[in-house]
Short mmCIF file of C-alpha atoms in Angstrom, two decimals:
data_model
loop_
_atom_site.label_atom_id
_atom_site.label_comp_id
_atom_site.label_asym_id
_atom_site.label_seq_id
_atom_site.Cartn_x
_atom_site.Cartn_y
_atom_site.Cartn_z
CA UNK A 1 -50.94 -14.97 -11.41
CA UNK A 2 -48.44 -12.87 -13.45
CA UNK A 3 -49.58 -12.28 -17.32
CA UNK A 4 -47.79 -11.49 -20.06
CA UNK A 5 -45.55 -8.96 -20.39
CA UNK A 6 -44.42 -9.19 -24.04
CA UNK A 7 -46.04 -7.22 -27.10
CA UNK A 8 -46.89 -8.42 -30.32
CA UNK A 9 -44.44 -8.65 -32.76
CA UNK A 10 -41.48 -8.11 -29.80
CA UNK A 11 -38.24 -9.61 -30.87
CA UNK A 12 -37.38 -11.87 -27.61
CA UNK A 13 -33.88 -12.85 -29.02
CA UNK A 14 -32.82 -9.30 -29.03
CA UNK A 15 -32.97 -9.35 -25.01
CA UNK A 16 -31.34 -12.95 -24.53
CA UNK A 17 -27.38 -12.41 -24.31
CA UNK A 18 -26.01 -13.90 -28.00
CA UNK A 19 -23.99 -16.86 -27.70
CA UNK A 20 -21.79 -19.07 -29.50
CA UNK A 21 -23.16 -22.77 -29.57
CA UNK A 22 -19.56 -23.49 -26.78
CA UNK A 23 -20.45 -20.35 -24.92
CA UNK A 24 -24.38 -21.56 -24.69
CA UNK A 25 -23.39 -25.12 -23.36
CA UNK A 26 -21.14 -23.40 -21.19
CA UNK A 27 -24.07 -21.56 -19.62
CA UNK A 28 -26.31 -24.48 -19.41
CA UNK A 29 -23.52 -26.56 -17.56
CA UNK A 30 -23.79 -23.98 -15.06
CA UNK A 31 -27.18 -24.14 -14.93
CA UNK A 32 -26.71 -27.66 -13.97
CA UNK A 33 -24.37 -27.46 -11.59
CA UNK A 34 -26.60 -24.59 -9.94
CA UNK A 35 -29.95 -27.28 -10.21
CA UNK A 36 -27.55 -30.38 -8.37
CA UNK A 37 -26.43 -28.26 -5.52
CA UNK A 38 -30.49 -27.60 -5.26
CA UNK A 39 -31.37 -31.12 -5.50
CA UNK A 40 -28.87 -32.05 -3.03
CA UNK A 41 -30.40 -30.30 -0.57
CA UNK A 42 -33.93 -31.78 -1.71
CA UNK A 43 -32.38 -35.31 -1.45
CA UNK A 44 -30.71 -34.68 1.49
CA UNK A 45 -34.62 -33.60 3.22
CA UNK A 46 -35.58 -36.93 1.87
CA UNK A 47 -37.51 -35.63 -1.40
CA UNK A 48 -36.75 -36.94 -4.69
CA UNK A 49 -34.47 -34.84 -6.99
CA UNK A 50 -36.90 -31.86 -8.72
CA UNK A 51 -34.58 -30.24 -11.18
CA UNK A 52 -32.14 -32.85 -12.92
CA UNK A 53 -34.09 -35.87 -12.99
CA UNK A 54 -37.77 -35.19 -11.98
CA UNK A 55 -38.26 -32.01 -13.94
CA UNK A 56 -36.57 -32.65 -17.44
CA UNK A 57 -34.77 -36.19 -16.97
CA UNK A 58 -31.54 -33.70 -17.86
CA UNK A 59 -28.62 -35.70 -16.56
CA UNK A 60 -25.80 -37.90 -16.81
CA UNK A 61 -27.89 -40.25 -19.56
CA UNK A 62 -28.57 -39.22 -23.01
CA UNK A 63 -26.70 -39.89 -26.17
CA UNK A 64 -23.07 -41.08 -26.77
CA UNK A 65 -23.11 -37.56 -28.95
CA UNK A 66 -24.56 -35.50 -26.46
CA UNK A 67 -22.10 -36.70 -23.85
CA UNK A 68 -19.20 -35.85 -26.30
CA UNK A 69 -20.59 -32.09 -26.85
CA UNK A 70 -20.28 -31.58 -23.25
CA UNK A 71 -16.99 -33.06 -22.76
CA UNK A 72 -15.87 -30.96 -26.07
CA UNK A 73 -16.09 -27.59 -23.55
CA UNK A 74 -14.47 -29.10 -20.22
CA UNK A 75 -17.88 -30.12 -18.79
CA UNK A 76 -17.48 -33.51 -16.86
CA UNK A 77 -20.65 -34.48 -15.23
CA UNK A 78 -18.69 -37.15 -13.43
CA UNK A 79 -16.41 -34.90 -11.86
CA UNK A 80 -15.57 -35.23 -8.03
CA UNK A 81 -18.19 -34.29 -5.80
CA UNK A 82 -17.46 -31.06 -4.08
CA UNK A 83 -18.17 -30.37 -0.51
CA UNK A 84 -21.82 -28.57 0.39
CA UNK A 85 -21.01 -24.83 0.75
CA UNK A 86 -24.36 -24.36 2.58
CA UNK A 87 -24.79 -27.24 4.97
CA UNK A 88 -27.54 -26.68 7.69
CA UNK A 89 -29.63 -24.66 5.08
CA UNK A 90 -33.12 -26.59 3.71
CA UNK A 91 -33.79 -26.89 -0.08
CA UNK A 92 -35.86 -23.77 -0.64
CA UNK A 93 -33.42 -21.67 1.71
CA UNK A 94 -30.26 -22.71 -1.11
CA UNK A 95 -33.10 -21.46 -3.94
CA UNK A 96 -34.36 -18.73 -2.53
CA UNK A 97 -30.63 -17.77 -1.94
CA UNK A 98 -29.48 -18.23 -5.73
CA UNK A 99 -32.63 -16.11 -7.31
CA UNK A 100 -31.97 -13.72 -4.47
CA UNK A 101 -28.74 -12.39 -6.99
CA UNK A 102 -31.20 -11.44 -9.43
CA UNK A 103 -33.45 -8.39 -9.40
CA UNK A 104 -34.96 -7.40 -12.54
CA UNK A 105 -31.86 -9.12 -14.54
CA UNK A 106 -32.13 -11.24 -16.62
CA UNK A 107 -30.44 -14.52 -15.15
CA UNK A 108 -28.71 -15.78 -18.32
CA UNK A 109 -26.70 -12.30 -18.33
CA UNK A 110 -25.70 -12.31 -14.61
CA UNK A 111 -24.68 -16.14 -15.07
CA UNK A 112 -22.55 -14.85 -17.58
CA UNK A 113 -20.63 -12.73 -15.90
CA UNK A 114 -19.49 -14.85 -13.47
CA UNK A 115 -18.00 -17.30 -16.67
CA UNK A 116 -16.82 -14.27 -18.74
CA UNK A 117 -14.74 -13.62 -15.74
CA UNK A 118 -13.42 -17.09 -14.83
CA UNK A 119 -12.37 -17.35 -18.51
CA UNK A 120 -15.40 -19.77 -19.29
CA UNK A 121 -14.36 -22.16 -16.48
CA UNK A 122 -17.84 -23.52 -15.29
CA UNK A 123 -16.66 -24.73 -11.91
CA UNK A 124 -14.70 -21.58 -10.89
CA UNK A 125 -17.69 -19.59 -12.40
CA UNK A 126 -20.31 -21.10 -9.64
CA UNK A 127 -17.68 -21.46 -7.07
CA UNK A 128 -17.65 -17.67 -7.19
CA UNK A 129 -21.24 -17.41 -7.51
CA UNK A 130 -21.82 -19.36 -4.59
CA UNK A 131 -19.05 -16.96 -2.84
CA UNK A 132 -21.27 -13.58 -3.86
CA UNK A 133 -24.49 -15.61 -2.44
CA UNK A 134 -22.30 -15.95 1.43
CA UNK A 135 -21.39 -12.23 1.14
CA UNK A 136 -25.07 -10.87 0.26
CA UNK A 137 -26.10 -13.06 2.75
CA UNK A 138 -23.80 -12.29 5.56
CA UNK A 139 -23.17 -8.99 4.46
CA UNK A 140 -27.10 -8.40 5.08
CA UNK A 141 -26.85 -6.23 2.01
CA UNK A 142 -30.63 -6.74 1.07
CA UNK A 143 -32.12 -7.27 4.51
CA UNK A 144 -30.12 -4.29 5.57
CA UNK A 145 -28.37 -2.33 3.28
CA UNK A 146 -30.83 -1.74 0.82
CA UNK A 147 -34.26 -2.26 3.34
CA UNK A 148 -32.86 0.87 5.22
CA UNK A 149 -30.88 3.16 3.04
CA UNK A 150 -30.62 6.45 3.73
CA UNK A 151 -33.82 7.25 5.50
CA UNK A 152 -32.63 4.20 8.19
CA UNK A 153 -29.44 6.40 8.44
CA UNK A 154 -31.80 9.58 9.21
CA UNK A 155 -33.85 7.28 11.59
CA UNK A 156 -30.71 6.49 13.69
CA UNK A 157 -29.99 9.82 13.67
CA UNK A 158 -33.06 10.97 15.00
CA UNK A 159 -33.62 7.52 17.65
CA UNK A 160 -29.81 6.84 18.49
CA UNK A 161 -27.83 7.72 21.81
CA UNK A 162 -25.14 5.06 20.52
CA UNK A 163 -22.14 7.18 19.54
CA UNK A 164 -20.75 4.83 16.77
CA UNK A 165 -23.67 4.10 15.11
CA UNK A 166 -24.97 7.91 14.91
CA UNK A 167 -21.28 8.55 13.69
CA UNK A 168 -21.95 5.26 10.75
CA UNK A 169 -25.15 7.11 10.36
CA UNK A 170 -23.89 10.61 9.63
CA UNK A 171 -20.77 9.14 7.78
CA UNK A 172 -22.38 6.92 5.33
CA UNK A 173 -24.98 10.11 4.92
CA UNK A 174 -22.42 12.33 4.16
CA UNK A 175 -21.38 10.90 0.58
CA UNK A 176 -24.50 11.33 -0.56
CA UNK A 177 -25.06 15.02 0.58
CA UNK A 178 -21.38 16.04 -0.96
CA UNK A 179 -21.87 14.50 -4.00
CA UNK A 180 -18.62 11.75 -3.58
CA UNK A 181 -20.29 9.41 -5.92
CA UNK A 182 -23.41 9.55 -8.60
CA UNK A 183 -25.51 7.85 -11.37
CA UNK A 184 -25.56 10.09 -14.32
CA UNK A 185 -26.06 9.95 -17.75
CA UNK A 186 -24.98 6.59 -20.23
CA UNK A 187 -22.24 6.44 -22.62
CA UNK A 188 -21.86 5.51 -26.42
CA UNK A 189 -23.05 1.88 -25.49
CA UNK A 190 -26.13 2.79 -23.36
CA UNK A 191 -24.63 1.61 -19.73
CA UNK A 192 -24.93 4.07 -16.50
CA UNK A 193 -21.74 6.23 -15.58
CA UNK A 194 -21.12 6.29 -12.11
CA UNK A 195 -18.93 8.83 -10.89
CA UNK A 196 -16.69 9.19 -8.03
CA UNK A 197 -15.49 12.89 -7.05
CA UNK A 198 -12.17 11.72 -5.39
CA UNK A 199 -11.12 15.71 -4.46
CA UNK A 200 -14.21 15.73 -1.84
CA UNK A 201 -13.13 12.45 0.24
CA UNK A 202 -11.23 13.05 3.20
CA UNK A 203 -10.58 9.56 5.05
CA UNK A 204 -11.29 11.45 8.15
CA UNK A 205 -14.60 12.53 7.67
CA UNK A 206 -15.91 9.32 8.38
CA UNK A 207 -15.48 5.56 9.63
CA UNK A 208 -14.59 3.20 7.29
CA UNK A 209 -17.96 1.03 7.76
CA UNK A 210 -19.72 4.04 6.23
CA UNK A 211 -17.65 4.64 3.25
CA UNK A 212 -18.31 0.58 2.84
CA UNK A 213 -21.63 0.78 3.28
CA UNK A 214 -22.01 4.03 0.97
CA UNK A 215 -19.62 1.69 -1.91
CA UNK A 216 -21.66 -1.07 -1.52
CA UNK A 217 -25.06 0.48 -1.89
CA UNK A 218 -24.25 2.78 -4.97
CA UNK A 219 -22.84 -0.47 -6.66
CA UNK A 220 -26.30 -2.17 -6.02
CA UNK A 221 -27.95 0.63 -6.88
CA UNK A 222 -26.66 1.07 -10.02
CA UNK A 223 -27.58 -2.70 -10.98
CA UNK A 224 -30.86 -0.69 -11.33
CA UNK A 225 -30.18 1.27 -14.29
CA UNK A 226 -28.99 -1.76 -16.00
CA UNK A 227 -31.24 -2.99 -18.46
CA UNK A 228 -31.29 -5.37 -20.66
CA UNK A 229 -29.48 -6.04 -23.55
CA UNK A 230 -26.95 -3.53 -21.05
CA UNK A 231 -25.17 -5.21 -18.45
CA UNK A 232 -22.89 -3.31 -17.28
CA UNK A 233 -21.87 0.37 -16.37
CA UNK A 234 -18.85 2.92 -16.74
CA UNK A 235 -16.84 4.19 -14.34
CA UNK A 236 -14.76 7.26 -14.03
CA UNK A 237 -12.54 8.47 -11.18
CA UNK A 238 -12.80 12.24 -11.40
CA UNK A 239 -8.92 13.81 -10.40
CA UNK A 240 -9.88 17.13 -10.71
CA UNK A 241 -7.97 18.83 -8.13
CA UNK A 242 -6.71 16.13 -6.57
CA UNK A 243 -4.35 16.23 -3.36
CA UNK A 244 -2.13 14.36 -1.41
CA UNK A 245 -5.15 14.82 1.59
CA UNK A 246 -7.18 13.33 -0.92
CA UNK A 247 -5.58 9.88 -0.94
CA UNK A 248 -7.14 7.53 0.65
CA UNK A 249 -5.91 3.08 -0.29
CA UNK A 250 -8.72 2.06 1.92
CA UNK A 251 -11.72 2.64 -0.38
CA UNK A 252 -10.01 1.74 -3.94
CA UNK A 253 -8.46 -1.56 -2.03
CA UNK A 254 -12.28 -2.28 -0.93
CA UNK A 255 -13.43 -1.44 -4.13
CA UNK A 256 -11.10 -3.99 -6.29
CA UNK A 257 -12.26 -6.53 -3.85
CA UNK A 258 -15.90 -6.21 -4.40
CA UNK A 259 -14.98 -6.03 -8.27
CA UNK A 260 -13.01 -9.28 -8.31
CA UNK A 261 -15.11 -11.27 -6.20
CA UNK A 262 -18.86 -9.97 -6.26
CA UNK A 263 -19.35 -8.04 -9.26
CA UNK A 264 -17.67 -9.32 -12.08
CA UNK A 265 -17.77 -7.53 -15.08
CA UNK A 266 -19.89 -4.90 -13.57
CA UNK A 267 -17.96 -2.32 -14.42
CA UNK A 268 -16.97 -2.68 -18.72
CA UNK A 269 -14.43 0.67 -18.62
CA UNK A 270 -13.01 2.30 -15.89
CA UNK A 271 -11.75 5.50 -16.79
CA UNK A 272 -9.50 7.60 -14.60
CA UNK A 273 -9.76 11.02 -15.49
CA UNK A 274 -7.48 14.35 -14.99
CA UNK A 275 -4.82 12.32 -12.65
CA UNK A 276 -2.32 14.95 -11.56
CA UNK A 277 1.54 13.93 -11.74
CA UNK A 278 0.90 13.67 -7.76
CA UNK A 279 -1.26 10.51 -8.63
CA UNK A 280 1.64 8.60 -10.12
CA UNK A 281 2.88 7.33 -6.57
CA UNK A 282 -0.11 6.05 -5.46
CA UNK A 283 -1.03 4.45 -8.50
CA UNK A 284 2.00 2.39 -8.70
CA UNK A 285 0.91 0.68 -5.21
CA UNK A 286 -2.96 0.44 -6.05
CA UNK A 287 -1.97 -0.93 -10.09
CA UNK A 288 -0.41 -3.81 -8.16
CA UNK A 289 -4.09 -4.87 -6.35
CA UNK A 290 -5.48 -5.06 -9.60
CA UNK A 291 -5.61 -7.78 -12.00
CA UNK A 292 -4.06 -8.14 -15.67
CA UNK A 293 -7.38 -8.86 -16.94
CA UNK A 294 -8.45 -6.05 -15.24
CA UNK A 295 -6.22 -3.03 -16.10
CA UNK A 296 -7.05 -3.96 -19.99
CA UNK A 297 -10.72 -1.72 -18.78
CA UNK A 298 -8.59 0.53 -17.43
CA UNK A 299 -8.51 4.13 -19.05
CA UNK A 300 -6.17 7.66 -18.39
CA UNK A 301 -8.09 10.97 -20.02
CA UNK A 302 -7.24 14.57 -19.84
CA UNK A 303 -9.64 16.19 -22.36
CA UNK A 304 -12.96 15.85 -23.10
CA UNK A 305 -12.20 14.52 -26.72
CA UNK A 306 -10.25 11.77 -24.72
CA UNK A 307 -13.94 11.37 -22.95
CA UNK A 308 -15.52 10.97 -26.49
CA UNK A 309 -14.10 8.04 -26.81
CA UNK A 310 -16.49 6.38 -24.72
CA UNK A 311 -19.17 8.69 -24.27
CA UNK A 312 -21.16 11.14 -26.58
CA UNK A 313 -20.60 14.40 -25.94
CA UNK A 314 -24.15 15.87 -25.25
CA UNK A 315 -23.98 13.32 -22.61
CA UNK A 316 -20.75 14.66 -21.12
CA UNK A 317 -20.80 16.71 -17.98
CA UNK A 318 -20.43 20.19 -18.30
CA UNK A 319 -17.28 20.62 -16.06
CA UNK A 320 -15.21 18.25 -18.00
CA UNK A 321 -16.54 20.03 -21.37
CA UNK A 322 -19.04 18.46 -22.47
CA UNK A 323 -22.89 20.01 -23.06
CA UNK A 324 -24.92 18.60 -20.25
CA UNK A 325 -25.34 21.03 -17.48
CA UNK A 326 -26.87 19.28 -14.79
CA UNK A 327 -25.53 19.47 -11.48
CA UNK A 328 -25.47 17.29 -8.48
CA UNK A 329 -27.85 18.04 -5.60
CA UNK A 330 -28.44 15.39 -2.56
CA UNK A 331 -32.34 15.95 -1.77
CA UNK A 332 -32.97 14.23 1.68
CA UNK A 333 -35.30 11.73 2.22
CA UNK A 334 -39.06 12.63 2.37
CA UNK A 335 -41.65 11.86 4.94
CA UNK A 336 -43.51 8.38 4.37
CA UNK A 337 -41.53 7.65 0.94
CA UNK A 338 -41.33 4.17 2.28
CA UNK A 339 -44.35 3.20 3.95
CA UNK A 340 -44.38 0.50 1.47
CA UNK A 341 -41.82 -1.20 3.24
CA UNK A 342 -44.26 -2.51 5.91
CA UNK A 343 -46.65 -3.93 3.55
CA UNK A 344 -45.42 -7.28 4.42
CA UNK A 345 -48.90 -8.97 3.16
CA UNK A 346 -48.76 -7.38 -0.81
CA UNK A 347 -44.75 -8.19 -0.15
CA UNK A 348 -45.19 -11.98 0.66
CA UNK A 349 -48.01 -12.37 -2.42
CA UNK A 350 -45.96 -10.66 -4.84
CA UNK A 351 -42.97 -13.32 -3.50
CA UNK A 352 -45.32 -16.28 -4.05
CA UNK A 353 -46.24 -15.18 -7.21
CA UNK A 354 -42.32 -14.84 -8.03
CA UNK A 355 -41.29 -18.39 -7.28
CA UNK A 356 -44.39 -19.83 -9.35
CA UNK A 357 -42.82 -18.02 -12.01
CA UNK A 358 -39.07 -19.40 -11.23
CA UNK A 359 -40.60 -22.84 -10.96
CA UNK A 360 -41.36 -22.33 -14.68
CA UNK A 361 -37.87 -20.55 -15.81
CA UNK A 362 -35.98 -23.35 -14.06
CA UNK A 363 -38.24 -26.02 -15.98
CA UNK A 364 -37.63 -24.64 -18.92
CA UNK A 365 -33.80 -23.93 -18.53
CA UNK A 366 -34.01 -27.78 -18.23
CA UNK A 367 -36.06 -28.26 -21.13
CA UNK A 368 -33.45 -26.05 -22.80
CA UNK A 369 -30.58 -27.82 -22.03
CA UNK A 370 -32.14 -30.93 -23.07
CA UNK A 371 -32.96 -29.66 -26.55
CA UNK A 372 -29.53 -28.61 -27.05
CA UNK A 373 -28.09 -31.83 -25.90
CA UNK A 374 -30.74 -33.57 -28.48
CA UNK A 375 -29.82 -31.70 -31.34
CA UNK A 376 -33.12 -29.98 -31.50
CA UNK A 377 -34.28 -26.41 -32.31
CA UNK A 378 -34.85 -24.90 -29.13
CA UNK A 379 -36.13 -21.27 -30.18
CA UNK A 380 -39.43 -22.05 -29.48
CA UNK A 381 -38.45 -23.05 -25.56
CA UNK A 382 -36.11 -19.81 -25.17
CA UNK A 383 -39.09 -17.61 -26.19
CA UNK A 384 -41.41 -19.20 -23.70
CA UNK A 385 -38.63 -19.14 -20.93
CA UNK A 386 -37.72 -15.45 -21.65
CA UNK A 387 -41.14 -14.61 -21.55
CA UNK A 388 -41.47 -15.82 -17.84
CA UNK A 389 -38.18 -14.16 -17.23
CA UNK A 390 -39.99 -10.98 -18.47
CA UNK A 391 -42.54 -11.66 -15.96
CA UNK A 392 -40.21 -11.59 -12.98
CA UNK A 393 -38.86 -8.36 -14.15
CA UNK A 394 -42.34 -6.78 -14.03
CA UNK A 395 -42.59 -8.63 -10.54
CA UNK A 396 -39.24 -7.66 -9.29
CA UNK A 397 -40.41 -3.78 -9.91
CA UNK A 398 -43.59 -4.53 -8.03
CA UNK A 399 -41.90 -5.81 -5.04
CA UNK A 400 -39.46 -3.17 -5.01
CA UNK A 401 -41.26 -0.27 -2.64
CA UNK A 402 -41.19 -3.37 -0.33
CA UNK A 403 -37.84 -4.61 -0.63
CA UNK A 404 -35.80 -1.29 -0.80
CA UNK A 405 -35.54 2.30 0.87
CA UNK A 406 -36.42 5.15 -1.99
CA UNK A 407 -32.98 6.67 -2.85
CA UNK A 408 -32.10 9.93 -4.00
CA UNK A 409 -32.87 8.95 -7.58
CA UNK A 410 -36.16 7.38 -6.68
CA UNK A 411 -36.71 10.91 -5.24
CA UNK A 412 -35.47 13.05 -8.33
CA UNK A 413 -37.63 10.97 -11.04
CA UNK A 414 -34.59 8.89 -12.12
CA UNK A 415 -35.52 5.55 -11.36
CA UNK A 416 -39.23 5.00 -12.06
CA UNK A 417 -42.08 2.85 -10.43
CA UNK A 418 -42.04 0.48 -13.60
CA UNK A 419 -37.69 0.37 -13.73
CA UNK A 420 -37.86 2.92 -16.64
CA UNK A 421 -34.57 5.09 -15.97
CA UNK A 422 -35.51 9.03 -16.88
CA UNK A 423 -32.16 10.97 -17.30
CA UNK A 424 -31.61 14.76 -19.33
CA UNK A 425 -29.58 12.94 -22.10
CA UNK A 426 -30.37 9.69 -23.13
CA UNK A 427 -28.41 10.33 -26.95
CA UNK A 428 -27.04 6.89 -27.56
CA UNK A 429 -29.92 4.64 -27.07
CA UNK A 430 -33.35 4.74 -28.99
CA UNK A 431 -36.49 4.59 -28.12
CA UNK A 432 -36.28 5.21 -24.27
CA UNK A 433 -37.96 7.62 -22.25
CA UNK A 434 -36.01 11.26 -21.82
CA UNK A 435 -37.50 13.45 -18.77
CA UNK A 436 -35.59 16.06 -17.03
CA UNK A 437 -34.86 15.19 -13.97
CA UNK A 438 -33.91 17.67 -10.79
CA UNK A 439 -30.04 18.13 -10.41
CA UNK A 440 -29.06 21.63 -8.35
CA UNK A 441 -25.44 23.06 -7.66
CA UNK A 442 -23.15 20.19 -5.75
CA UNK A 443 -21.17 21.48 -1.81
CA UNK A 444 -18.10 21.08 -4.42
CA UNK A 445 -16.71 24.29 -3.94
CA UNK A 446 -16.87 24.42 -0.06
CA UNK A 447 -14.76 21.24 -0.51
CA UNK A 448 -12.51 21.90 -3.21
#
């Protein structure tokens, strides 16, 4: 079994997300509606109900008060039954699916991204959280994606006769080695900048699948250097020298698509940076993909002052004028840096030991909601459920040599065996660990 993870004297309430008393029944509706799609698929195998009724007794009963507070924030628990979105699948296939969105996240803050964007509208909230479940799933992005990353590109390289996958291969490779897009660095707020390098993309360089694939694993990939109380991450669109043979709709349409259905609020600012007057055209068309909500994050700078904003400057890149020097350098993948992916036994304990701890975090998310709905002081039962949801952090971090290929920040130090993230400058966050990590000179200037 897991064992504690929490220190004496920690302050759990500084790592749950702080909510109003509307926004926390708002969550916990969710929660609900997340435990009856479960128990419908227990019911429908014949088993009695585990979450609503069997676990906590939280359901439709309760007090004439209780049933009011819900109401108050739109929640109807007799609302109209909507159709199964996963018929066919068995009751632990629809869990294992849900908890499958969460890595070493906290659930409460993922959850509440999903309301955040459907303006605190609980039903639209897990329709689209049942929508990002299909995609992961039939996108294969864990299975796949991640279980292979770049050194399963350099295997079909090396294996492959097939034309079109060694040219997938090579093309999803090749963002990586030229620096197109990178994790560096946090900004005034503590989140992760990612950076895309639009000057080095030429749409002909490679086929589209690998430019998805490449967009879809740096977005995972930076859910990694999201911890909490940060959940979320900068992103800035670097225009330097930007050309017309530089344009490219594909990748920014695929882009607001993953934003607006399968990572909402990832992303808090999105900065575009150094757009030339070239830039105005295109942005007319690619302004009209996005949404209102959305181009409120949305950000022009020239100067690094105009970076200062939203980043300090010891943490801005050299290039753009600020005082760290490091420099982007792709180091390829190493011999047997994943031979912990094939150690299926320690994988499938360390999964075992994950859902004993979920069987606990959904029994007291129950508990929880129950307290709430009773008028009672529920402290005590948050503290005991964050502490499990500590405990799957520490196991998610465990489990991840066996879940995911070592990327290039595995490689350089970044991303530690324990989820600590070691960058050069680490100025607007306390107390974390600052190690220089590698970072040579970019292809930029062969591509420029």
């Amino acid at each position: 079994m897991l064992h504690s993870v929490v220190r004496d004297g920690e302050n759990l309430a500084q790592w749950r997300p702080d909510l109003s008393s509307e926004e926390e029944l708002k969550l916990l509706e969710l929660w609900r509606q997340v435990f009856n799609l479960f128990d419908k698929h227990a019911e429908a195998e014949g088993n009695k109900a585990v979450h609503l009724r069997q676990v906590s007794k939280w359901d439709t009963a309760g007090s004439e008060s209780s049933r009011r507070k819900r109401n108050h924030v739109g929640v109807n628990p007799d609302a109209k039954k909507v159709e199964d979105p996963f018929p066919g699948m068995s009751y632990e296939e629809v869990r294992r699916m849900f908890w499958a969105l969460f890595k070493h996240d906290h659930p409460d803050h993922l959850l509440l991204r999903f309301l955040r964007h459907q303006k605190w509208d609980v039903a639209k909230a897990h329709e689209m959280m049942i929508k990002s479940e299909k995609w992961r799933h039939e996108t294969r992005l864990e299975e796949d994606i991640m279980f292979n990353g770049e050194q399963g590109a350099l295997n079909v390289l090396k294996d492959s006769n097939e034309k079109h996958a060694r040219e997938r291969a090579e093309g999803f490779l090749l963002q990586f080695r030229k620096g197109k897009n990178f994790v560096h660095g946090v900004d005034k707020e503590g989140r992760p900048i990612v950076y895309i390098r639009s000057r080095l993309h030429r749409s002909s360089e490679q086929p589209v699948e690998s430019i998805e694939r490449s967009i879809v694993y740096t977005f995972e990939t930076t859910r990694l250097f999201m911890n909490p109380p940060v959940a979320s991450a900068l992103l800035i669109f670097d225009l330097t020298s930007f050309g017309i043979a530089n344009m490219d709709f594909f990748p920014i349409k695929f882009m607001i698509g993953l934003f607006e259905n399968y990572y909402p609020e990832a992303f808090d600012h999105v900065i575009i940076h150094r757009a030339p007057w070239i830039f105005q055209g295109f942005w007319k068309v690619i302004r009209g993909w996005i949404s209102a909500e959305a181009n409120q994050h949305i950000h022009f700078t020239n100067s690094v002052s105009d970076l200062e904003n939203f980043i300090p400057r010891q943490n801005i890149l050299k290039e753009f004028g600020g005082d760290d020097n490091w420099e982007y350098v792709y180091e390829e993948a190493r011999p047997g840096e994943n031979e912990q992916l094939a150690w299926t036994h320690e994988r499938d304990h360390l999964l075992k030991e994950r859902m004993e701890v979920i069987d606990k975090v959904e029994q007291l998310t129950c508990e929880w909601a129950r307290g709430v709905e009773d008028g009672r002081d529920v402290k005590e039962i948050r503290d005991r459920r964050d502490i499990h949801i500590k405990e799957l952090r520490t196991n998610y971090w465990k489990l991840d040599p066996m879940l995911r290929a070592r990327s290039v920040y595995d490689r350089w130090g970044v991303i530690q065996a324990d989820g600590t993230i070691a960058t050069p400058v680490l100025a607007s966050r306390k107390n974390q660990v600052t190690v220089q990590s590698k970072g040579l000179r970019s292809q930029d200037s062969e591509d420029s």
